[in-house]
Coordinates of C-alpha atoms in Angstrom, one line a residue:
Chain A
M1255 CA 140.4 175.5 -108.8
N1256 CA 142.6 172.5 -109.6
K1257 CA 141.5 168.8 -110.0
F1258 CA 142.0 168.0 -106.3
H1259 CA 139.7 170.9 -105.2
L1260 CA 137.0 169.6 -107.6
L1261 CA 137.4 166.1 -106.2
Q1262 CA 137.3 167.5 -102.7
F1263 CA 134.1 169.4 -103.4
H1264 CA 132.6 166.2 -104.9
A1265 CA 133.4 164.4 -101.7
L1266 CA 131.7 167.2 -99.7
L1267 CA 128.6 166.9 -101.8
Q1268 CA 128.7 163.1 -101.5
R1269 CA 128.9 163.5 -97.7
E1270 CA 125.8 165.7 -97.7
I1271 CA 123.8 163.3 -99.7
L1272 CA 124.9 160.3 -97.6
E1273 CA 124.1 162.1 -94.3
H1274 CA 120.7 163.2 -95.5
R1275 CA 119.8 160.2 -97.6
N1276 CA 116.4 160.0 -95.8
M1277 CA 115.5 163.5 -96.9
F1278 CA 116.9 163.4 -100.4
I1279 CA 116.4 159.8 -101.5
M1280 CA 114.0 158.0 -99.2
A1281 CA 111.4 160.8 -98.8
P1282 CA 110.7 161.2 -102.6
A1283 CA 110.9 157.4 -103.1
I1284 CA 108.3 156.8 -100.3
L1285 CA 106.1 159.5 -101.8
A1286 CA 106.3 158.0 -105.3
G1287 CA 105.5 154.6 -103.8
L1288 CA 102.4 156.0 -102.0
I1289 CA 101.2 157.7 -105.2
L1290 CA 101.6 154.4 -107.1
L1291 CA 99.8 152.4 -104.4
F1292 CA 97.0 155.0 -104.4
S1293 CA 96.8 154.9 -108.2
V1294 CA 96.6 151.1 -108.3
W1295 CA 93.9 151.1 -105.6
A1296 CA 91.9 153.8 -107.5
M1297 CA 92.2 151.9 -110.8
T1298 CA 90.9 148.7 -109.2
R1299 CA 87.7 150.6 -108.2
M1300 CA 87.2 152.0 -111.7
G1301 CA 85.3 150.1 -114.4
Q1302 CA 86.5 149.5 -117.9
D1303 CA 84.2 152.3 -119.2
T1304 CA 85.6 154.9 -116.8
V1305 CA 89.1 153.9 -117.8
S1306 CA 88.3 154.2 -121.5
I1307 CA 86.6 157.6 -121.0
S1308 CA 89.5 158.9 -119.0
I1309 CA 92.1 157.9 -121.6
E1310 CA 90.0 159.4 -124.4
Y1311 CA 89.5 162.6 -122.4
M1312 CA 93.2 162.8 -121.8
A1313 CA 93.9 162.3 -125.5
L1314 CA 91.4 165.1 -126.3
L1315 CA 93.0 167.4 -123.7
F1316 CA 96.5 167.0 -125.2
D1317 CA 95.3 167.0 -128.8
G1318 CA 97.3 169.3 -131.0
L1319 CA 99.6 170.5 -128.2
S1320 CA 103.4 170.4 -128.4
P1321 CA 105.4 168.8 -125.5
L1322 CA 106.4 172.4 -124.4
E1323 CA 102.7 173.4 -124.2
M1324 CA 101.7 170.1 -122.4
A1325 CA 104.6 170.4 -119.9
P1326 CA 102.9 172.8 -117.4
M1327 CA 100.0 170.2 -117.0
F1328 CA 102.6 167.6 -116.2
M1329 CA 104.0 169.8 -113.5
I1330 CA 100.8 169.3 -111.4
P1331 CA 101.8 165.8 -110.1
A1332 CA 105.1 167.3 -109.0
I1333 CA 103.4 169.6 -106.4
P1334 CA 103.5 167.1 -103.5
F1335 CA 107.2 166.4 -104.3
I1336 CA 108.0 170.1 -104.4
G1337 CA 106.1 170.5 -101.1
I1338 CA 108.1 167.7 -99.4
F1339 CA 111.3 169.0 -100.8
Y1340 CA 110.8 172.5 -99.4
F1341 CA 109.9 171.1 -96.1
C1342 CA 113.1 169.0 -96.0
A1343 CA 115.1 172.0 -97.3
I1344 CA 114.0 174.1 -94.3
I1345 CA 115.0 171.3 -91.8
Y1346 CA 118.3 170.8 -93.7
L1347 CA 119.3 174.4 -93.7
M1348 CA 118.3 174.9 -90.1
N1349 CA 120.6 172.0 -89.1
S1350 CA 123.3 172.6 -91.7
L1351 CA 125.8 174.3 -89.4
Y1352 CA 124.2 173.3 -86.1
Q1353 CA 123.8 169.6 -85.9
D1354 CA 127.6 168.8 -86.1
R1355 CA 128.2 171.3 -83.3
Q1356 CA 125.5 169.7 -81.3
E1357 CA 126.9 166.2 -81.6
L1358 CA 130.6 167.3 -81.5
S1359 CA 131.4 165.7 -84.9
I1360 CA 132.5 169.2 -85.9
L1361 CA 135.8 168.4 -84.3
F1362 CA 136.2 165.7 -86.9
W1363 CA 135.0 167.8 -89.8
Q1364 CA 137.3 170.7 -88.8
S1365 CA 140.2 168.3 -88.5
M1366 CA 140.1 167.9 -92.3
P1367 CA 141.7 170.4 -94.6
V1368 CA 138.4 171.8 -95.8
S1369 CA 137.7 175.5 -95.6
N1370 CA 134.6 176.8 -94.0
L1371 CA 133.7 178.6 -97.2
N1372 CA 133.7 175.3 -99.1
T1373 CA 131.7 173.6 -96.3
V1374 CA 129.0 176.3 -96.6
L1375 CA 129.1 176.3 -100.4
S1376 CA 128.7 172.5 -100.5
K1377 CA 125.6 172.8 -98.4
L1378 CA 124.1 175.5 -100.7
V1379 CA 125.0 173.5 -103.8
T1380 CA 123.5 170.4 -102.2
I1381 CA 120.2 171.9 -101.4
G1382 CA 119.9 174.2 -104.4
M1383 CA 121.2 171.9 -107.2
V1384 CA 122.0 168.4 -106.2
A1385 CA 119.2 167.3 -103.8
P1386 CA 116.5 168.4 -106.3
L1387 CA 118.0 166.0 -108.9
F1388 CA 117.0 163.0 -106.7
Y1389 CA 113.5 164.3 -106.5
I1390 CA 113.5 164.8 -110.3
A1391 CA 114.9 161.3 -110.9
T1392 CA 112.1 159.8 -108.7
M1393 CA 109.5 161.8 -110.5
F1394 CA 111.0 160.7 -113.8
A1395 CA 110.7 157.1 -112.8
L1396 CA 107.1 157.7 -111.7
Y1397 CA 106.2 159.3 -115.1
V1398 CA 107.8 156.4 -117.0
I1399 CA 105.9 153.9 -114.9
A1400 CA 102.7 155.9 -115.4
L1401 CA 103.1 156.1 -119.2
F1402 CA 104.1 152.4 -119.4
W1403 CA 101.0 151.6 -117.4
L1404 CA 98.9 153.8 -119.7
A1405 CA 100.2 151.9 -122.7
I1406 CA 99.4 148.5 -121.1
L1407 CA 95.9 149.7 -120.2
G1408 CA 95.3 150.9 -123.8
W1409 CA 96.5 147.6 -125.2
S1410 CA 94.5 145.4 -122.7
Y1411 CA 91.3 147.5 -123.2
D1412 CA 91.9 147.8 -126.9
I1413 CA 91.9 151.6 -126.8
E1414 CA 94.2 153.6 -129.0
V1415 CA 96.5 155.7 -126.8
A1416 CA 97.7 158.4 -129.1
G1417 CA 100.7 160.7 -128.5
L1418 CA 102.6 158.6 -125.9
G1419 CA 105.9 159.8 -127.3
Y1420 CA 104.7 163.4 -127.0
M1421 CA 103.6 162.8 -123.4
F1422 CA 107.0 161.4 -122.6
L1423 CA 108.7 164.5 -124.0
A1424 CA 106.2 166.7 -122.1
A1425 CA 107.0 164.8 -118.9
V1426 CA 110.8 165.4 -119.4
V1427 CA 110.3 169.1 -120.2
S1428 CA 108.1 169.5 -117.1
L1429 CA 110.8 167.9 -115.0
I1430 CA 113.3 170.4 -116.4
F1431 CA 110.9 173.2 -115.6
V1432 CA 110.5 171.8 -112.0
Y1433 CA 114.3 171.7 -111.6
L1434 CA 114.8 175.2 -113.0
S1435 CA 112.0 176.4 -110.7
I1436 CA 113.8 175.0 -107.7
V1437 CA 117.2 176.4 -108.7
T1438 CA 115.9 179.9 -109.4
T1439 CA 113.8 179.8 -106.2
A1440 CA 117.0 178.9 -104.3
L1441 CA 118.6 182.0 -105.8
W1442 CA 115.5 184.2 -105.3
L1443 CA 115.3 183.1 -101.6
L1444 CA 119.1 183.4 -101.0
P1445 CA 118.5 186.1 -98.4
T1446 CA 116.2 183.7 -96.5
I1447 CA 118.7 180.9 -96.9
G1448 CA 121.5 183.1 -95.8
W1449 CA 119.5 184.2 -92.7
V1450 CA 118.7 180.6 -91.7
V1451 CA 122.2 179.4 -92.3
L1452 CA 123.6 182.3 -90.3
F1453 CA 121.6 181.3 -87.3
S1454 CA 122.4 177.7 -87.9
A1455 CA 126.1 178.6 -87.5
F1456 CA 125.4 180.9 -84.5
A1457 CA 122.7 179.5 -82.3
K1458 CA 123.7 177.3 -79.4
R1459 CA 120.2 175.7 -79.5
T1460 CA 117.0 175.9 -81.5
P1461 CA 118.3 177.8 -84.5
I1462 CA 114.8 178.1 -85.9
L1463 CA 113.5 180.1 -82.9
W1464 CA 116.6 182.4 -83.2
A1465 CA 116.0 182.9 -86.9
I1466 CA 112.3 183.7 -86.6
G1467 CA 112.7 185.6 -83.3
V1468 CA 115.5 187.9 -84.4
F1469 CA 113.7 188.6 -87.6
I1470 CA 110.5 189.7 -85.8
L1471 CA 112.6 191.7 -83.4
V1472 CA 114.6 193.5 -86.1
G1473 CA 111.3 194.2 -88.0
F1474 CA 109.7 195.6 -84.9
L1475 CA 112.8 197.7 -84.0
E1476 CA 112.9 199.1 -87.6
E1477 CA 109.3 200.2 -87.4
F1478 CA 109.7 201.5 -83.8
I1479 CA 112.9 203.4 -84.4
F1480 CA 112.8 204.5 -88.0
G1481 CA 109.0 204.2 -88.7
T1482 CA 109.8 202.2 -91.8
Q1483 CA 108.8 198.7 -92.9
F1484 CA 111.6 197.9 -95.3
L1485 CA 112.0 194.4 -93.9
G1486 CA 108.3 193.5 -94.2
N1487 CA 108.1 195.0 -97.7
F1488 CA 111.2 193.1 -98.7
V1489 CA 109.5 189.8 -97.6
Q1490 CA 106.2 190.8 -99.2
S1491 CA 107.9 191.6 -102.5
R1492 CA 109.1 188.0 -102.7
S1493 CA 105.9 186.2 -101.8
T1494 CA 104.1 186.1 -105.1
P1495 CA 103.7 182.4 -106.2
T1496 CA 104.6 183.1 -109.8
Q1497 CA 108.0 184.2 -108.7
Y1498 CA 108.7 180.6 -107.9
L1499 CA 107.6 178.9 -111.1
I1500 CA 109.3 178.4 -114.4
L1501 CA 106.8 177.5 -117.1
D1502 CA 108.9 178.5 -120.1
F1503 CA 112.6 178.6 -120.9
Q1504 CA 112.2 182.3 -121.5
D1505 CA 111.2 182.7 -117.8
V1506 CA 114.7 181.6 -116.6
V1507 CA 116.4 184.6 -118.2
E1508 CA 113.7 187.0 -117.0
R1509 CA 113.9 185.5 -113.5
L1510 CA 117.7 185.6 -113.2
I1511 CA 118.6 188.8 -114.8
N1512 CA 116.9 191.6 -112.9
Y1513 CA 117.9 194.0 -110.1
D1514 CA 115.6 192.4 -107.5
M1515 CA 117.4 189.1 -108.0
L1516 CA 120.8 190.6 -108.0
F1517 CA 120.0 192.6 -104.8
G1518 CA 118.7 189.4 -103.1
I1519 CA 121.8 187.5 -104.1
M1520 CA 124.0 190.3 -102.7
V1521 CA 122.1 190.3 -99.4
G1522 CA 122.1 186.5 -99.2
S1523 CA 125.8 186.4 -99.9
I1524 CA 126.5 188.9 -97.1
L1525 CA 124.5 186.7 -94.7
L1526 CA 126.3 183.6 -95.9
A1527 CA 129.7 185.3 -95.4
G1528 CA 128.5 185.9 -91.8
A1529 CA 127.8 182.2 -91.4
V1530 CA 131.3 181.3 -92.8
Y1531 CA 132.8 183.8 -90.3
M1532 CA 130.8 182.3 -87.4
R1533 CA 132.0 178.8 -88.3
R1534 CA 135.6 179.8 -87.8
F1535 CA 135.8 178.9 -84.2
I1536 CA 133.8 176.3 -82.4
D1537 CA 133.9 177.7 -78.9
Chain B
M436 CA 166.2 171.4 -83.7
S437 CA 163.4 173.7 -85.1
N438 CA 160.1 174.2 -83.3
I439 CA 156.9 173.1 -84.9
V440 CA 154.8 174.9 -82.3
E441 CA 155.6 178.3 -80.9
A442 CA 153.1 180.0 -78.7
R443 CA 153.6 183.2 -76.8
A444 CA 151.3 184.8 -74.3
L445 CA 148.3 182.8 -75.4
T446 CA 145.2 184.0 -73.6
K447 CA 141.6 182.8 -73.7
T448 CA 138.8 183.9 -71.5
Y449 CA 135.2 182.6 -71.2
G450 CA 133.4 185.4 -69.4
S451 CA 135.3 185.9 -66.1
L452 CA 137.1 182.5 -66.4
K453 CA 140.6 182.5 -67.8
A454 CA 141.0 179.2 -69.7
L455 CA 144.5 180.2 -70.8
D456 CA 146.4 182.8 -68.9
G457 CA 149.2 184.0 -71.1
I458 CA 150.8 180.6 -71.7
N459 CA 154.1 180.2 -73.6
L460 CA 154.5 176.8 -75.2
T461 CA 157.3 175.5 -77.5
I462 CA 157.3 172.1 -79.0
P463 CA 160.3 171.0 -81.0
T464 CA 160.0 169.1 -84.3
G465 CA 160.1 165.4 -83.7
A466 CA 159.1 165.5 -80.1
I467 CA 156.5 163.5 -78.3
S468 CA 155.2 166.2 -76.0
G469 CA 152.7 165.7 -73.2
L470 CA 150.3 168.3 -72.1
I471 CA 149.3 167.1 -68.7
G472 CA 146.8 168.7 -66.4
P473 CA 143.8 168.1 -64.3
N474 CA 140.2 168.4 -65.7
G475 CA 139.5 172.0 -66.5
A476 CA 143.2 173.0 -66.5
G477 CA 143.0 174.4 -70.1
K478 CA 144.5 171.4 -72.0
T479 CA 141.7 171.2 -74.6
T480 CA 141.5 174.9 -75.1
A481 CA 145.3 175.0 -75.7
L482 CA 145.1 172.1 -78.2
K483 CA 142.1 173.6 -80.0
A484 CA 144.1 176.9 -80.3
L485 CA 146.9 175.0 -81.9
I486 CA 144.6 173.7 -84.7
G487 CA 142.7 177.0 -85.1
L488 CA 139.4 175.9 -83.6
C489 CA 139.6 178.4 -80.8
D490 CA 140.0 182.2 -81.0
V491 CA 142.9 183.1 -78.7
E492 CA 144.9 186.2 -78.1
G493 CA 148.7 186.1 -78.4
E494 CA 151.3 184.9 -80.9
L495 CA 150.9 181.5 -82.4
N496 CA 152.8 179.6 -85.0
V497 CA 152.2 176.0 -85.9
A498 CA 154.1 174.4 -88.8
G499 CA 154.9 177.9 -90.1
M500 CA 151.3 179.1 -90.1
D501 CA 148.9 181.0 -87.9
P502 CA 146.1 178.5 -87.2
R503 CA 143.6 181.3 -86.7
A504 CA 144.1 182.5 -90.2
A505 CA 144.7 179.3 -92.2
R506 CA 143.1 176.4 -90.3
H507 CA 142.1 174.4 -93.4
K508 CA 145.6 174.8 -95.0
L509 CA 147.2 173.9 -91.7
M510 CA 145.2 170.7 -91.4
E511 CA 147.0 169.4 -94.5
D512 CA 150.0 169.1 -92.1
V513 CA 148.3 168.4 -88.8
C514 CA 146.0 165.6 -87.7
F515 CA 143.8 165.7 -84.6
I516 CA 142.0 163.1 -82.5
A517 CA 139.8 164.6 -79.8
D518 CA 138.2 161.7 -78.1
V519 CA 136.2 158.6 -79.1
G520 CA 132.9 160.4 -79.7
I521 CA 133.7 162.7 -82.6
L522 CA 133.5 160.5 -85.7
P523 CA 130.1 161.1 -87.4
K524 CA 128.0 158.2 -86.3
W525 CA 125.9 157.9 -89.5
F526 CA 128.9 157.1 -91.7
K527 CA 129.7 153.5 -92.7
V528 CA 133.4 152.7 -92.2
S529 CA 133.9 152.4 -95.9
Q530 CA 132.1 155.7 -96.5
L531 CA 134.3 157.5 -93.9
I532 CA 137.4 156.2 -95.6
D533 CA 136.0 157.4 -99.0
Y534 CA 135.4 160.8 -97.5
V535 CA 138.9 161.2 -96.0
E536 CA 140.4 160.0 -99.3
G537 CA 138.3 162.6 -101.1
V538 CA 139.2 165.6 -98.9
H539 CA 142.7 164.9 -97.7
P540 CA 145.6 165.2 -100.2
K541 CA 148.0 163.3 -98.0
F542 CA 145.8 160.3 -97.2
D543 CA 146.9 156.8 -98.2
R544 CA 144.0 154.4 -98.4
I545 CA 146.1 151.3 -98.6
K546 CA 147.7 152.1 -95.2
T547 CA 144.3 152.4 -93.6
G548 CA 143.2 149.1 -95.2
E549 CA 146.4 147.4 -93.9
F550 CA 145.8 148.7 -90.4
L551 CA 142.1 147.8 -90.4
S552 CA 142.9 144.3 -91.6
T553 CA 144.6 143.7 -88.2
T554 CA 141.3 144.7 -86.4
D555 CA 137.8 143.3 -86.2
I556 CA 136.3 146.4 -87.7
P557 CA 133.9 145.6 -90.6
A558 CA 133.9 148.0 -93.5
N559 CA 130.1 147.9 -94.0
K560 CA 129.2 148.7 -90.4
R561 CA 128.0 152.2 -89.4
I562 CA 130.2 153.9 -86.8
K563 CA 127.3 154.0 -84.3
E564 CA 127.4 150.2 -84.4
L565 CA 131.0 150.0 -83.3
S566 CA 132.3 149.8 -79.8
K567 CA 134.2 152.8 -78.3
G568 CA 137.5 150.9 -78.7
M569 CA 136.8 150.2 -82.4
V570 CA 136.0 153.8 -83.1
T571 CA 139.3 154.8 -81.6
Q572 CA 141.1 152.1 -83.7
L573 CA 139.3 153.4 -86.8
H574 CA 140.3 157.0 -86.1
L575 CA 143.8 155.9 -85.5
A576 CA 143.8 153.9 -88.7
L577 CA 142.8 157.1 -90.6
V578 CA 145.3 159.3 -88.9
M579 CA 148.2 156.9 -89.3
A580 CA 147.5 156.8 -93.1
I581 CA 147.9 160.6 -93.4
D582 CA 151.4 161.9 -93.9
V583 CA 151.5 164.9 -91.6
K584 CA 154.0 166.8 -89.6
L585 CA 152.1 167.1 -86.3
L586 CA 149.6 164.8 -84.6
V587 CA 147.5 166.4 -81.8
L588 CA 145.8 164.0 -79.4
D589 CA 143.3 165.3 -76.9
E590 CA 142.5 162.6 -74.3
P591 CA 142.5 160.1 -77.1
T592 CA 141.9 157.0 -74.9
L593 CA 139.3 158.5 -72.6
G594 CA 136.7 155.9 -71.7
L595 CA 138.6 152.9 -73.2
D596 CA 139.6 149.8 -71.3
I597 CA 143.2 149.1 -70.6
I598 CA 143.7 146.7 -73.5
Y599 CA 142.6 149.3 -76.1
R600 CA 144.5 152.0 -74.3
K601 CA 147.7 150.0 -74.4
E602 CA 147.3 149.0 -78.0
F603 CA 146.6 152.5 -79.0
Y604 CA 149.8 153.9 -77.6
D605 CA 151.8 150.8 -78.8
R606 CA 150.7 151.3 -82.4
L607 CA 151.3 155.0 -82.2
L608 CA 154.8 154.5 -81.1
N609 CA 155.7 151.5 -83.2
D610 CA 153.8 152.1 -86.4
Y611 CA 153.5 155.9 -86.6
Y612 CA 156.2 157.7 -84.8
D613 CA 159.4 157.9 -86.9
G614 CA 161.4 160.6 -85.2
D615 CA 160.5 163.3 -87.7
R616 CA 156.8 163.6 -86.9
T617 CA 155.7 165.4 -83.8
I618 CA 153.0 164.2 -81.4
V619 CA 151.3 166.3 -78.8
I620 CA 149.2 164.3 -76.3
S621 CA 147.0 165.8 -73.6
T622 CA 145.7 163.7 -70.8
H623 CA 145.2 163.7 -67.1
Q624 CA 146.3 160.0 -66.9
V625 CA 150.0 160.7 -66.4
E626 CA 151.2 157.1 -66.0
E627 CA 149.7 156.0 -69.3
I628 CA 152.0 158.1 -71.4
E629 CA 155.0 158.7 -69.2
A630 CA 157.1 156.2 -71.0
L631 CA 156.4 157.7 -74.5
L632 CA 157.2 161.3 -73.9
T633 CA 160.3 163.2 -74.8
H634 CA 159.0 166.5 -73.5
L635 CA 156.7 167.3 -70.7
N636 CA 154.4 170.2 -70.0
F637 CA 152.1 170.6 -67.0
I638 CA 149.2 172.9 -67.2
N639 CA 147.0 174.1 -64.4
N640 CA 144.5 176.9 -64.1
G641 CA 145.4 178.0 -67.6
E642 CA 149.1 178.4 -66.9
I643 CA 152.0 176.2 -67.8
V644 CA 153.5 175.3 -64.5
L645 CA 156.3 173.0 -65.8
S646 CA 157.9 172.6 -69.2
A647 CA 161.0 170.4 -69.6
M648 CA 162.6 167.6 -71.5
M649 CA 162.1 164.2 -69.9
T650 CA 165.8 163.7 -69.8
D651 CA 166.3 166.9 -67.8
L652 CA 163.7 166.0 -65.1
A653 CA 166.2 164.0 -63.1
D654 CA 168.6 167.0 -63.0
I655 CA 165.9 169.5 -62.0
Y656 CA 163.7 167.6 -59.6
T657 CA 164.7 165.5 -56.6
E658 CA 162.6 163.7 -54.1
V659 CA 164.1 163.1 -50.7
V660 CA 162.8 160.9 -47.9
V661 CA 164.1 163.2 -45.2
D662 CA 165.5 161.8 -42.0
P663 CA 163.5 163.2 -39.0
E664 CA 166.5 165.1 -37.6
Q665 CA 167.0 166.9 -41.0
I666 CA 163.4 168.3 -41.3
A667 CA 164.4 171.8 -40.4
Q668 CA 167.2 171.9 -43.0
A669 CA 164.9 170.4 -45.6
D670 CA 162.2 173.0 -44.9
A671 CA 164.7 175.8 -45.3
L672 CA 165.4 174.7 -48.9
N673 CA 161.9 175.6 -50.1
P674 CA 160.5 172.3 -51.2
I675 CA 157.7 172.5 -53.7
H676 CA 155.8 169.6 -52.1
I677 CA 155.8 167.6 -48.9
R678 CA 154.0 164.3 -48.4
E679 CA 153.8 161.6 -45.8
L680 CA 155.4 158.3 -46.9
L681 CA 155.2 155.3 -44.6
G682 CA 155.5 157.4 -41.5
K683 CA 158.3 159.6 -43.0
K684 CA 158.2 162.8 -44.8
S685 CA 159.1 163.0 -48.5
Y686 CA 160.1 166.3 -49.9
T687 CA 160.2 167.3 -53.6
F688 CA 162.7 170.0 -54.6
E689 CA 163.2 171.9 -57.8
S690 CA 166.6 173.1 -59.0
V691 CA 168.4 172.3 -55.7
P692 CA 171.8 170.7 -56.3
K693 CA 171.8 167.0 -55.4
A694 CA 175.0 167.4 -53.3
Q695 CA 173.0 169.8 -51.0
L696 CA 170.2 167.3 -50.7
Q697 CA 172.2 164.1 -50.2
P698 CA 172.8 164.7 -46.4
L699 CA 169.1 165.1 -45.8
G700 CA 168.1 161.5 -46.5
E701 CA 167.5 159.0 -49.3
I702 CA 167.2 160.8 -52.7
Y703 CA 165.2 159.7 -55.7
T704 CA 164.1 161.0 -59.0
P705 CA 160.3 161.6 -58.6
S706 CA 158.0 159.8 -61.0
V707 CA 156.0 162.0 -63.4
A708 CA 152.9 161.2 -61.5
D709 CA 154.5 162.3 -58.2
L710 CA 155.9 165.4 -59.9
F711 CA 152.4 166.1 -61.3
V712 CA 150.8 166.1 -57.9
A713 CA 153.7 168.2 -56.5
K714 CA 153.4 170.8 -59.2
M715 CA 149.6 171.0 -59.1
K716 CA 149.6 171.6 -55.4
D717 CA 152.6 174.0 -55.7
S718 CA 150.8 176.0 -58.4
R719 CA 147.6 176.3 -56.3
H720 CA 149.7 177.8 -53.4
E721 CA 151.4 180.4 -55.7

C-alpha cells in the first residue's frame, strides 16, 4: 500500500464520518448535553449537606484504589453512550451498502477509482475503530467537565476533594477500556456484521427484514433437514455479556487470541467477501 | 487510429427482456461518439457495461482493460456522468471536491476551482441546495479537472433548461475536448448533440442499428422527395423509410448510389434526427 492508497483510504473514512455526522458526532454530543443538563438540574435540588456527603462518600469509595482499579466504576456513565453507539451501528451497517443504491448516488461512488473491497473495508474500519473515537472524545470532555465541576464544588463548599488526579487517570483508563471493548466486540461480532452487510449489499429493499428473515429461515431449515441447531448454538455462544467487556488490559489478549474469535473472524470475512462480490454490479 | 472501446457480442438479459442483444461497438480513440436511441433501447445498459457497472456476456475491452474485472483501475482513465441526480446530496461542494481530490490520482483541484469561479456555485452549500443546472455544472467541473482518456456521458443534460444544456456542451467541446480524449454521449435528444459528433451509433431494442462516421453519412444515406410519377421506381429500390412531406413522399435510402436516385426527384442528405426516425422505424420492421 503506497502513500496515495493511504490518503485514498483516509478520504473514504472522512466521507463516512461526514455522511453520518449525526450518528457519530451529534448523537453523543446531544447525549452529553442532556446528561450535563440533568446533572445541573439535580444539583440545584440538592442541599449543601447532601453535596458534602456525596463528595466525602466518593472519596471513601475510591480511597486506596489505583486508577486501574477505579476505571471499571468510571465505565458506568459510558453505558448510555455505548447503548446509543450500538443502536447507531446497526442502522449504519444496515444502510452501509444499501442507501447509495437506493438514492442512485452509487453511480457517482462507482465512477471513482475506488475498489469495492476498499469501500467495504472503510465502512468496517469506520464503525469498528473510527466512530467510537468520537464517542470516546465526547465522554472524555464530559469527564473533564465533571471533574472540573467537582473541584469547583469542593472549593466553594470548602470541602477537600482528594485524589482528583487519580480520578482523571481512572477516567482516561476507563475510556481506553470502553474503546477496546467496542473494538474487540466488533471483531467478536464480525459474523453478525458480515451477515448484515451482505444483505445491505444484496437487498433491493428493507435489508433488515432480509437479514433477520433469512437467518430465521436458515435456522429453521437446518433443524428441519439435519436435526441440528448449529446456528442457534453459535449465536448463543456469543451472547454472554462479559464477552463484550474489557475491564483489564490482560482481557484484550485473552479476548483476541482464541479459536472462537478466529473462527468468527473467518466466518465474518467470508460473509464480507460475499458483500464485496455483490457490490460488483449495480443492476 | 486505435480503438479505446471494443465490444463484441455484448448480451444482457433481465428475465425475458434482452437489454443488449449481442451488440458490437467500436469507438476509436479521440472520437466524440453518440449512442442514440429511444427510451428503453439499451443505451444506459451499454454504457454501464463499458464502465464495469453491469454484468454482461461477450468480449469487452475499454482502454486496454476488461471493465468487469478491473472497474476501479479502469476508472482512473474513465470518467462518467450519469444524470443530474447522482451526486451525493449531503456533501457540501467543498467536501465533494476534497473527496475527489482524495480518491482520484488524476484530479486537478485548481482546474475545478477555475471552472467553478465562472459559475454561481458557492463552495459552502450542500448539493441538495443547488439547482439541477448547478449540480450538472459542478459534476462537469469535477470531470473536466480529471485527466482521463474516456468520458462517458449518459443523458447528462436530462431535465435541464436549454441555457444549461447549451452551456454544458459548449464547455465540453471548447474547454475539455482536445482531440486525444474520447467522449461517448448517450441521449435521445438527437438534435442537441448532432453538431458535436464525429461518430454515430443508433441503438434500438438492444441492437446497434447504425454505426458510422458522421462524415460518411452523406455517402451512405440519401433522402429523396420523389416525383409522383417516379414512386414505383423509388419503391423498387428498397427505401428504409417513407414519410409524407408537404403533400409529397420523401424516401430515405441506404447505400443506394446517388446517380441512381437523382432521376427520382430532389435529393438531400437526411438530418441525424430524420435518419434516427427512419432507422428506428426500419429496425422495428426487421
